[in-house]
mmCIF file of C-alpha atoms in Angstrom:
data_model
loop_
_atom_site.group_PDB
_atom_site.id
_atom_site.type_symbol
_atom_site.label_atom_id
_atom_site.label_comp_id
_atom_site.label_asym_id
_atom_site.label_seq_id
_atom_site.Cartn_x
_atom_site.Cartn_y
_atom_site.Cartn_z
ATOM 1 C CA MET N 3 -0.027 0.056 -0.076
ATOM 2 C CA LYS N 4 1.083 3.591 -0.734
ATOM 3 C CA THR N 5 2.407 5.677 1.884
ATOM 4 C CA LEU N 6 1.280 9.445 2.002
ATOM 5 C CA LYS N 7 2.314 12.229 4.450
ATOM 6 C CA LEU N 8 -0.276 13.133 6.761
ATOM 7 C CA ILE N 9 -2.263 16.148 6.009
ATOM 8 C CA THR N 10 -3.316 18.774 8.675
ATOM 9 C CA ALA N 11 -7.256 19.051 9.509
ATOM 10 C CA ILE N 12 -7.223 22.397 8.243
ATOM 11 C CA ALA N 13 -6.207 20.877 4.764
ATOM 12 C CA PHE N 14 -8.840 18.578 4.710
ATOM 13 C CA THR N 15 -11.667 21.014 6.055
ATOM 14 C CA VAL N 16 -10.473 23.325 2.794
ATOM 15 C CA LEU N 17 -10.765 19.801 0.662
ATOM 16 C CA LEU N 18 -14.232 19.484 2.205
ATOM 17 C CA GLY N 19 -15.177 22.970 1.039
ATOM 18 C CA PHE N 20 -14.006 22.650 -2.481
ATOM 19 C CA THR N 21 -15.429 18.903 -2.995
ATOM 20 C CA SER N 22 -18.737 19.423 -1.061
ATOM 21 C CA CYS N 23 -21.799 20.437 -3.180
ATOM 22 C CA GLN N 24 -25.380 19.892 -3.669
ATOM 23 C CA SER N 25 -25.884 20.454 -7.036
ATOM 24 C CA GLU N 26 -28.548 19.063 -9.710
ATOM 25 C CA GLU N 27 -25.480 17.453 -11.492
ATOM 26 C CA SER N 28 -24.922 14.276 -8.740
ATOM 27 C CA LYS N 29 -26.587 11.042 -9.351
ATOM 28 C CA GLU N 30 -27.660 10.789 -5.643
ATOM 29 C CA ILE N 31 -29.162 14.025 -5.137
ATOM 30 C CA GLY N 32 -32.260 13.840 -2.637
ATOM 31 C CA THR N 33 -32.624 11.093 -0.325
ATOM 32 C CA ASN N 34 -31.027 7.644 -0.039
ATOM 33 C CA PRO N 35 -32.409 4.997 2.026
ATOM 34 C CA ASN N 36 -28.932 3.287 1.945
ATOM 35 C CA ALA N 37 -26.645 5.848 3.559
ATOM 36 C CA ASN N 38 -24.504 4.525 6.271
ATOM 37 C CA SER N 39 -23.835 5.955 9.581
ATOM 38 C CA SER N 40 -20.333 6.182 11.335
ATOM 39 C CA THR N 41 -21.128 3.087 13.332
ATOM 40 C CA SER N 42 -22.208 0.797 10.541
ATOM 41 C CA PRO N 43 -20.343 -2.262 8.952
ATOM 42 C CA THR N 44 -19.493 -0.403 5.992
ATOM 43 C CA ALA N 45 -18.009 2.356 8.070
ATOM 44 C CA SER N 46 -16.003 0.096 9.555
ATOM 45 C CA ASN N 47 -14.896 -1.517 6.448
ATOM 46 C CA TYR N 48 -13.698 1.379 4.535
ATOM 47 C CA GLU N 49 -11.938 2.879 7.723
ATOM 48 C CA ARG N 50 -10.033 -0.311 8.235
ATOM 49 C CA ALA N 51 -9.161 -0.528 4.428
ATOM 50 C CA ALA N 52 -7.700 3.012 4.480
ATOM 51 C CA GLN N 53 -5.732 2.659 7.530
ATOM 52 C CA ASN N 54 -2.104 2.940 7.044
ATOM 53 C CA ASP N 55 -0.607 -0.706 6.018
ATOM 54 C CA GLY N 56 2.620 -1.384 8.211
ATOM 55 C CA SER N 57 3.143 -4.818 7.474
ATOM 56 C CA ASP N 58 5.872 -4.459 4.922
ATOM 57 C CA ASP N 59 8.602 -4.548 7.481
ATOM 58 C CA ASP N 60 6.888 -7.000 9.873
ATOM 59 C CA PHE N 61 10.104 -9.366 9.656
ATOM 60 C CA LEU N 62 11.827 -6.369 11.395
ATOM 61 C CA ASP N 63 9.314 -4.937 14.053
ATOM 62 C CA GLY N 64 6.878 -7.853 14.216
ATOM 63 C CA ASN N 65 4.349 -5.214 14.190
ATOM 64 C CA SER N 66 1.759 -4.803 11.348
ATOM 65 C CA CYS N 67 0.061 -1.653 12.971
ATOM 66 C CA THR N 68 3.357 0.332 12.758
ATOM 67 C CA GLU N 69 5.284 1.350 9.799
ATOM 68 C CA LEU N 70 9.111 1.982 10.485
ATOM 69 C CA LEU N 71 10.474 5.272 9.710
ATOM 70 C CA PHE N 72 14.217 5.921 8.381
ATOM 71 C CA PRO N 73 16.779 6.354 8.942
ATOM 72 C CA LEU N 74 17.258 3.612 11.589
ATOM 73 C CA THR N 75 19.871 1.346 13.145
ATOM 74 C CA ALA N 76 19.218 -2.003 14.315
ATOM 75 C CA THR N 77 21.027 -5.080 15.281
ATOM 76 C CA VAL N 78 20.361 -8.102 13.224
ATOM 77 C CA ASN N 79 21.697 -11.404 14.734
ATOM 78 C CA GLY N 80 24.660 -9.938 16.084
ATOM 79 C CA GLN N 81 25.366 -7.303 12.795
ATOM 80 C CA GLN N 82 24.418 -3.794 13.236
ATOM 81 C CA ILE N 83 23.110 -2.255 10.478
ATOM 82 C CA THR N 84 21.463 1.194 9.198
ATOM 83 C CA LEU N 85 18.738 1.406 7.323
ATOM 84 C CA ILE N 86 18.347 4.416 5.192
ATOM 85 C CA SER N 87 15.059 3.208 3.058
ATOM 86 C CA LYS N 88 13.472 0.328 2.371
ATOM 87 C CA LEU N 89 15.692 -0.652 -0.449
ATOM 88 C CA ASP N 90 18.099 -1.745 2.782
ATOM 89 C CA PHE N 91 15.736 -4.545 3.797
ATOM 90 C CA SER N 92 17.051 -7.139 1.396
ATOM 91 C CA ALA N 93 20.658 -6.693 3.308
ATOM 92 C CA VAL N 94 18.434 -7.330 6.650
ATOM 93 C CA LEU N 95 16.908 -10.561 4.897
ATOM 94 C CA ASN N 96 20.294 -11.697 3.809
ATOM 95 C CA ILE N 97 21.422 -11.615 7.101
ATOM 96 C CA MET N 98 18.270 -13.523 8.516
ATOM 97 C CA GLY N 99 18.630 -16.058 5.498
ATOM 98 C CA GLN N 100 22.162 -17.406 6.192
ATOM 99 C CA PHE N 101 20.949 -19.907 8.205
ATOM 100 C CA ASN N 102 17.589 -21.764 8.406
ATOM 101 C CA ASN N 103 17.432 -23.439 12.014
ATOM 102 C CA ASP N 104 18.445 -20.310 14.060
ATOM 103 C CA THR N 105 16.074 -17.704 15.552
ATOM 104 C CA ASP N 106 16.493 -14.621 14.258
ATOM 105 C CA ASN N 107 17.120 -11.647 16.570
ATOM 106 C CA VAL N 108 16.274 -8.089 16.291
ATOM 107 C CA SER N 109 17.108 -5.112 18.693
ATOM 108 C CA PHE N 110 16.761 -1.448 17.495
ATOM 109 C CA ASN N 111 18.789 1.392 18.836
ATOM 110 C CA PHE N 112 16.536 3.652 20.200
ATOM 111 C CA PRO N 113 15.002 6.119 20.117
ATOM 112 C CA ILE N 114 13.382 5.185 16.620
ATOM 113 C CA SER N 115 9.858 6.835 15.202
ATOM 114 C CA VAL N 116 6.997 4.899 13.793
ATOM 115 C CA LYS N 117 3.733 5.823 11.724
ATOM 116 C CA THR N 118 1.003 4.212 13.531
ATOM 117 C CA SER N 119 -1.852 2.909 11.523
ATOM 118 C CA LYS N 120 -3.982 6.140 12.181
ATOM 119 C CA TYR N 121 -1.163 8.072 10.365
ATOM 120 C CA THR N 122 0.412 9.543 13.562
ATOM 121 C CA GLU N 123 4.453 9.594 13.966
ATOM 122 C CA VAL N 124 5.375 8.597 17.259
ATOM 123 C CA LYS N 125 8.742 8.642 18.720
ATOM 124 C CA VAL N 126 9.745 5.220 20.504
ATOM 125 C CA ASN N 127 12.198 6.018 22.836
ATOM 126 C CA ASN N 128 12.824 2.217 24.629
ATOM 127 C CA GLN N 129 11.646 -1.439 24.311
ATOM 128 C CA ALA N 130 8.855 -0.857 26.653
ATOM 129 C CA GLU N 131 7.469 1.699 24.750
ATOM 130 C CA PHE N 132 7.953 -0.708 21.681
ATOM 131 C CA ASP N 133 6.077 -3.532 23.307
ATOM 132 C CA ALA N 134 3.329 -1.338 24.368
ATOM 133 C CA LEU N 135 2.607 -0.439 20.712
ATOM 134 C CA GLN N 136 3.045 -4.315 19.934
ATOM 135 C CA GLN N 137 0.209 -5.064 22.426
ATOM 136 C CA GLU N 138 -2.096 -2.582 21.208
ATOM 137 C CA CYS N 139 -1.788 -3.809 17.794
ATOM 138 C CA GLU N 140 -2.485 -7.237 19.061
ATOM 139 C CA ASN N 141 -5.568 -5.712 20.828
ATOM 140 C CA ALA N 142 -7.047 -4.112 17.852
ATOM 141 C CA GLU N 143 -6.646 -7.399 15.716
ATOM 142 C CA ALA N 144 -8.556 -9.337 18.091
ATOM 143 C CA GLN N 145 -11.296 -6.664 18.088
ATOM 144 C CA GLY N 146 -11.272 -6.849 14.529
ATOM 145 C CA LYS N 147 -10.231 -3.250 14.294
ATOM 146 C CA GLY N 148 -6.966 -3.992 12.418
ATOM 147 C CA ALA N 149 -6.026 -2.774 9.046
ATOM 148 C CA ILE N 150 -7.496 -4.632 6.210
ATOM 149 C CA SER N 151 -4.508 -4.398 3.970
ATOM 150 C CA CYS N 152 -5.397 -7.042 1.477
ATOM 151 C CA ILE N 153 -7.517 -4.501 -0.825
ATOM 152 C CA ASP N 154 -5.994 -1.348 -2.579
ATOM 153 C CA ILE N 155 -8.917 0.751 -3.898
ATOM 154 C CA ASN N 156 -8.275 2.899 -6.955
ATOM 155 C CA PHE N 157 -8.956 6.597 -6.363
ATOM 156 C CA PRO N 158 -10.333 8.858 -6.622
ATOM 157 C CA VAL N 159 -13.703 7.988 -4.967
ATOM 158 C CA THR N 160 -16.403 9.755 -4.081
ATOM 159 C CA MET N 161 -18.545 10.139 -0.870
ATOM 160 C CA LEU N 162 -22.175 11.398 -0.785
ATOM 161 C CA THR N 163 -22.941 13.151 2.657
ATOM 162 C CA TYR N 164 -26.436 13.123 4.382
ATOM 163 C CA ASP N 165 -28.093 14.316 7.360
ATOM 164 C CA ILE N 166 -29.884 12.178 9.780
ATOM 165 C CA SER N 167 -33.053 12.791 7.415
ATOM 166 C CA LEU N 168 -31.578 11.135 4.627
ATOM 167 C CA GLU N 169 -31.131 14.518 2.718
ATOM 168 C CA GLN N 170 -28.007 14.910 0.798
ATOM 169 C CA THR N 171 -25.847 17.368 2.031
ATOM 170 C CA GLY N 172 -22.629 17.159 -0.297
ATOM 171 C CA SER N 173 -20.161 15.278 -1.665
ATOM 172 C CA VAL N 174 -16.664 14.725 -0.926
ATOM 173 C CA VAL N 175 -14.055 13.759 -3.655
ATOM 174 C CA VAL N 176 -11.272 11.720 -1.720
ATOM 175 C CA GLN N 177 -7.931 11.322 -3.143
ATOM 176 C CA SER N 178 -5.746 8.744 -1.113
ATOM 177 C CA LYS N 179 -5.869 6.272 1.764
ATOM 178 C CA LYS N 180 -5.083 8.722 4.241
ATOM 179 C CA GLN N 181 -7.809 11.155 3.102
ATOM 180 C CA LEU N 182 -10.356 8.368 3.308
ATOM 181 C CA TYR N 183 -9.037 7.656 6.886
ATOM 182 C CA THR N 184 -9.854 11.153 7.435
ATOM 183 C CA PHE N 185 -13.485 11.270 6.316
ATOM 184 C CA MET N 186 -14.372 8.439 7.842
ATOM 185 C CA THR N 187 -13.081 8.967 11.186
ATOM 186 C CA ASP N 188 -14.483 12.331 11.209
ATOM 187 C CA LEU N 189 -17.965 11.200 10.872
ATOM 188 C CA GLN N 190 -20.370 12.426 13.655
ATOM 189 C CA SER N 191 -23.326 10.627 14.979
ATOM 190 C CA ASP N 192 -25.687 13.089 12.875
ATOM 191 C CA GLU N 193 -23.836 12.370 9.824
ATOM 192 C CA LEU N 194 -24.428 10.021 7.112
ATOM 193 C CA PHE N 195 -22.475 8.903 4.027
ATOM 194 C CA ALA N 196 -22.847 6.630 1.004
ATOM 195 C CA VAL N 197 -20.196 5.306 -1.787
ATOM 196 C CA ASN N 198 -20.652 6.972 -5.018
ATOM 197 C CA TYR N 199 -20.314 3.195 -6.730
ATOM 198 C CA PRO N 200 -18.742 2.113 -8.909
ATOM 199 C CA ILE N 201 -15.609 2.028 -7.570
ATOM 200 C CA ASN N 202 -12.279 -0.099 -8.797
ATOM 201 C CA ALA N 203 -9.980 -1.975 -6.525
ATOM 202 C CA THR N 204 -7.165 -4.485 -6.880
ATOM 203 C CA LEU N 205 -6.757 -7.236 -4.320
ATOM 204 C CA SER N 206 -3.727 -8.809 -3.178
ATOM 205 C CA ASN N 207 -4.305 -12.077 -5.205
ATOM 206 C CA GLY N 208 -3.909 -9.866 -8.202
ATOM 207 C CA THR N 209 -7.400 -9.668 -9.257
ATOM 208 C CA ALA N 210 -8.813 -6.205 -10.338
ATOM 209 C CA VAL N 211 -12.512 -5.908 -9.559
ATOM 210 C CA THR N 212 -15.140 -3.399 -10.094
ATOM 211 C CA ILE N 213 -17.419 -2.901 -6.839
ATOM 212 C CA LYS N 214 -20.866 -1.659 -7.287
ATOM 213 C CA SER N 215 -22.236 -1.838 -4.012
ATOM 214 C CA ASP N 216 -21.310 -2.063 -0.096
ATOM 215 C CA ALA N 217 -22.493 -5.663 -0.099
ATOM 216 C CA GLU N 218 -19.971 -6.188 -3.180
ATOM 217 C CA PHE N 219 -17.264 -4.129 -1.195
ATOM 218 C CA GLN N 220 -17.836 -6.623 1.664
ATOM 219 C CA ASN N 221 -17.466 -9.530 -0.796
ATOM 220 C CA ALA N 222 -14.309 -8.425 -2.097
ATOM 221 C CA ILE N 223 -12.655 -8.080 1.494
ATOM 222 C CA SER N 224 -14.084 -11.629 2.546
ATOM 223 C CA GLU N 225 -12.231 -12.961 -0.970
ATOM 224 C CA CYS N 226 -8.877 -11.163 -0.188
ATOM 225 C CA VAL N 227 -8.903 -11.944 3.112
ATOM 226 C CA GLN N 228 -9.293 -15.781 2.686
ATOM 227 C CA PHE N 229 -6.493 -15.489 0.370
ATOM 228 C CA GLU N 230 -4.150 -13.902 3.208
ATOM 229 C CA ASP N 231 -5.358 -16.582 5.420
ATOM 230 C CA GLU N 232 -4.315 -19.158 2.907
ATOM 231 C CA LYS N 233 -0.926 -17.584 2.593
ATOM 232 C CA GLU N 234 -0.360 -17.428 6.233
ATOM 233 C CA ASP N 235 -1.129 -21.301 6.874
ATOM 234 C CA ALA N 236 1.084 -21.784 3.966
ATOM 235 C CA ALA N 237 3.782 -19.563 5.229
ATOM 236 C CA THR N 238 3.594 -21.544 8.928
ATOM 237 C CA THR N 239 3.495 -24.957 6.769
ATOM 238 C CA ALA N 240 6.672 -23.956 5.061
ATOM 239 C CA ALA N 241 8.437 -22.583 8.198
ATOM 240 C CA GLU N 242 7.355 -25.758 10.290
ATOM 241 C CA VAL N 243 8.842 -28.294 7.493
ATOM 242 C CA GLU N 244 12.189 -26.149 6.972
ATOM 243 C CA ALA N 245 12.762 -26.641 10.807
ATOM 244 C CA ILE N 246 11.971 -30.601 10.459
ATOM 245 C CA LEU N 247 14.176 -30.648 7.650
ATOM 246 C CA SER N 248 17.219 -28.544 8.832
ATOM 247 C CA GLY N 249 19.901 -30.419 10.066
ATOM 248 C CA THR N 250 18.532 -33.591 9.697
ATOM 249 C CA LYS N 251 19.309 -36.682 7.524
ATOM 250 C CA PHE N 252 16.348 -38.641 5.783
ATOM 251 C CA LYS N 253 15.838 -41.978 3.610
ATOM 252 C CA VAL N 254 13.621 -42.165 0.655
ATOM 253 C CA GLU N 255 10.639 -43.736 1.980
ATOM 254 C CA THR N 256 8.667 -43.873 -1.255
ATOM 255 C CA PHE N 257 9.490 -42.229 -4.871
ATOM 256 C CA ILE N 258 6.168 -42.821 -7.206
ATOM 257 C CA THR N 259 6.834 -41.993 -10.569
ATOM 258 C CA ALA N 260 5.173 -43.410 -13.865
ATOM 259 C CA GLY N 261 3.023 -45.729 -11.413
ATOM 260 C CA ALA N 262 5.859 -47.516 -9.937
ATOM 261 C CA ASN N 263 7.965 -47.304 -6.448
ATOM 262 C CA THR N 264 11.457 -46.659 -7.328
ATOM 263 C CA ALA N 265 12.404 -46.133 -3.708
ATOM 264 C CA ASN N 266 14.513 -49.073 -3.734
ATOM 265 C CA ASP N 267 17.157 -47.275 -5.961
ATOM 266 C CA TYR N 268 18.146 -44.952 -3.399
ATOM 267 C CA ALA N 269 17.887 -47.676 -0.054
ATOM 268 C CA ASN N 270 21.841 -47.036 0.196
ATOM 269 C CA TRP N 271 21.400 -43.159 0.516
ATOM 270 C CA SER N 272 21.561 -41.016 3.768
ATOM 271 C CA ILE N 273 20.203 -37.559 2.765
ATOM 272 C CA GLU N 274 21.157 -34.665 5.090
ATOM 273 C CA PHE N 275 19.548 -31.292 4.591
ATOM 274 C CA THR N 276 21.846 -28.832 6.129
ATOM 275 C CA ASN N 277 21.087 -25.458 7.770
ATOM 276 C CA ASP N 278 22.586 -23.626 4.877
ATOM 277 C CA LEU N 279 20.198 -24.931 2.480
ATOM 278 C CA LYS N 280 22.466 -27.510 0.859
ATOM 279 C CA ILE N 281 21.736 -31.140 0.852
ATOM 280 C CA VAL N 282 24.360 -33.864 1.059
ATOM 281 C CA ALA N 283 23.544 -37.336 -0.099
ATOM 282 C CA THR N 284 25.942 -40.340 1.421
ATOM 283 C CA ASN N 285 25.944 -43.868 0.202
ATOM 284 C CA VAL N 286 26.333 -45.691 3.377
ATOM 285 C CA VAL N 287 27.210 -49.191 1.875
ATOM 286 C CA ASN N 288 29.709 -47.868 -0.700
ATOM 287 C CA ALA N 289 31.930 -45.480 0.607
ATOM 288 C CA ALA N 290 33.722 -44.883 -3.216
ATOM 289 C CA LEU N 291 30.878 -43.408 -4.205
ATOM 290 C CA GLY N 292 31.645 -40.472 -2.471
ATOM 291 C CA GLU N 293 28.982 -38.130 -1.658
ATOM 292 C CA VAL N 294 26.675 -36.166 -3.950
ATOM 293 C CA GLU N 295 25.762 -32.521 -3.129
ATOM 294 C CA GLY N 296 22.563 -30.469 -4.064
ATOM 295 C CA THR N 297 20.455 -27.542 -2.753
ATOM 296 C CA TYR N 298 16.927 -26.875 -1.357
ATOM 297 C CA THR N 299 14.916 -24.001 -0.396
ATOM 298 C CA VAL N 300 11.324 -24.021 1.247
ATOM 299 C CA SER N 301 8.756 -21.404 0.281
ATOM 300 C CA SER N 302 5.081 -20.712 -0.155
ATOM 301 C CA GLU N 303 2.658 -19.221 -1.621
ATOM 302 C CA THR N 304 -1.073 -20.304 -1.242
ATOM 303 C CA GLU N 305 0.661 -23.526 -0.804
ATOM 304 C CA ALA N 306 3.946 -24.782 0.668
ATOM 305 C CA PHE N 307 6.935 -25.849 -1.476
ATOM 306 C CA VAL N 308 10.163 -27.643 -1.054
ATOM 307 C CA ASN N 309 12.481 -27.254 -4.276
ATOM 308 C CA ILE N 310 15.163 -29.937 -4.443
ATOM 309 C CA ASN N 311 17.815 -29.139 -6.914
ATOM 310 C CA PHE N 312 20.720 -32.257 -7.750
ATOM 311 C CA ALA N 313 23.385 -32.087 -10.785
ATOM 312 C CA SER N 314 22.029 -33.850 -13.629
ATOM 313 C CA ASN N 315 23.609 -37.333 -14.362
ATOM 314 C CA THR N 316 23.874 -37.670 -10.684
ATOM 315 C CA ALA N 317 22.559 -40.904 -8.485
ATOM 316 C CA LEU N 318 19.975 -38.553 -6.820
ATOM 317 C CA SER N 319 19.405 -36.311 -9.844
ATOM 318 C CA ALA N 320 15.613 -37.904 -10.380
ATOM 319 C CA LEU N 321 14.535 -36.553 -7.005
ATOM 320 C CA GLY N 322 15.357 -32.703 -8.246
ATOM 321 C CA ASN N 323 11.764 -31.097 -8.563
ATOM 322 C CA ASP N 324 9.285 -28.442 -7.631
ATOM 323 C CA TRP N 325 7.665 -30.397 -4.598
ATOM 324 C CA VAL N 326 4.466 -29.332 -2.950
ATOM 325 C CA ILE N 327 4.291 -30.370 0.684
ATOM 326 C CA SER N 328 1.152 -32.683 0.885
ATOM 327 C CA SER N 329 1.666 -33.782 4.673
ATOM 328 C CA PHE N 330 4.226 -33.763 7.500
ATOM 329 C CA SER N 331 5.220 -35.034 10.882
ATOM 330 C CA ASN N 332 8.215 -34.604 12.793
ATOM 331 C CA THR N 333 9.297 -37.835 11.114
ATOM 332 C CA LEU N 334 7.749 -38.095 7.779
ATOM 333 C CA ILE N 335 7.392 -35.389 5.007
ATOM 334 C CA THR N 336 5.198 -36.169 1.828
ATOM 335 C CA LEU N 337 5.655 -34.119 -1.275
ATOM 336 C CA GLN N 338 3.786 -34.078 -4.658
ATOM 337 C CA SER N 339 5.223 -32.719 -7.931
ATOM 338 C CA LYS N 340 4.167 -29.150 -8.599
ATOM 339 C CA THR N 341 3.461 -30.270 -12.326
ATOM 340 C CA ASP N 342 2.538 -33.810 -12.181
ATOM 341 C CA ALA N 343 0.351 -34.789 -9.054
ATOM 342 C CA SER N 344 0.968 -38.286 -9.734
ATOM 343 C CA VAL N 345 4.907 -38.031 -8.748
ATOM 344 C CA THR N 346 5.120 -38.150 -4.881
ATOM 345 C CA LEU N 347 8.063 -38.580 -2.755
ATOM 346 C CA ALA N 348 8.479 -39.275 0.797
ATOM 347 C CA PHE N 349 11.292 -38.726 3.054
ATOM 348 C CA LYS N 350 11.343 -40.498 6.300
ATOM 349 C CA LYS N 351 13.792 -39.328 9.500
ATOM 350 C CA ILE N 352 16.765 -41.533 9.956
#
């Protein structure tokens, strides 16, 4: 989501004065029985969709309700790094990705500054204040008040305003998330609004949608939240499987290809997944065959994957594939080819 500078209350008042109208050109002039109050579900949906999204830096601060502001200095796994912009995130991720069986540790050189979901800039002076912001975020999410970051509204959007008698009082052209958030949170108890549909939006799964009603906006949110939940579940699976694989030796329990189980071809091999994303296969019967090395990565989208790669013309090259994680336990991991569901592979811990 785009991050925009905080506008002042005076500037927003000017915007209201400039864009408010009650002309005959408005499509919704007059009464509107579908107008929403400030406490309606539609108001909540638009307010949450307009909140400042602080999830891009969650790998650093673990707080989706706050956006880290630059510059800042942090110590990541014992290495101090100064971040000037989001371009420096890659350096942090490289440090975190050196080993996959360690616990990443991030500590900030306080004070640091953050922007909250309400677009307020806050100076954080110490770890206690940092932890308090994290707790506040968790409370908001538990109460269903956290940001809905999976839908990106295409601006401008026109909001039609009404009094409690359902008579239109004007219209407001909203140009950004920040302005939309301000509009929604400034609504008074005697003020109503309606969205001048249709509007366009893009969901986090890449789908572009045209929304023609409050109900369709709710449906779009439900769709993208479900997609985000699937991504989160897949990421959890990937992390758990990576932890099981890392630093552990396995044997090929089954390898089904072309309808046949060829696991016996690998009965004499132990396969170790190292903590730096290498695979070392060792023939436990014939030492003269030495070791065969490969690489692996564990990733996720809406499913979790294990990519295995061995050089061609080696005893293990047939195991190389992009695999979908079908099931797993602490001792057995079952995989299915991403491109051919009939090809399956299972590793059993030795």
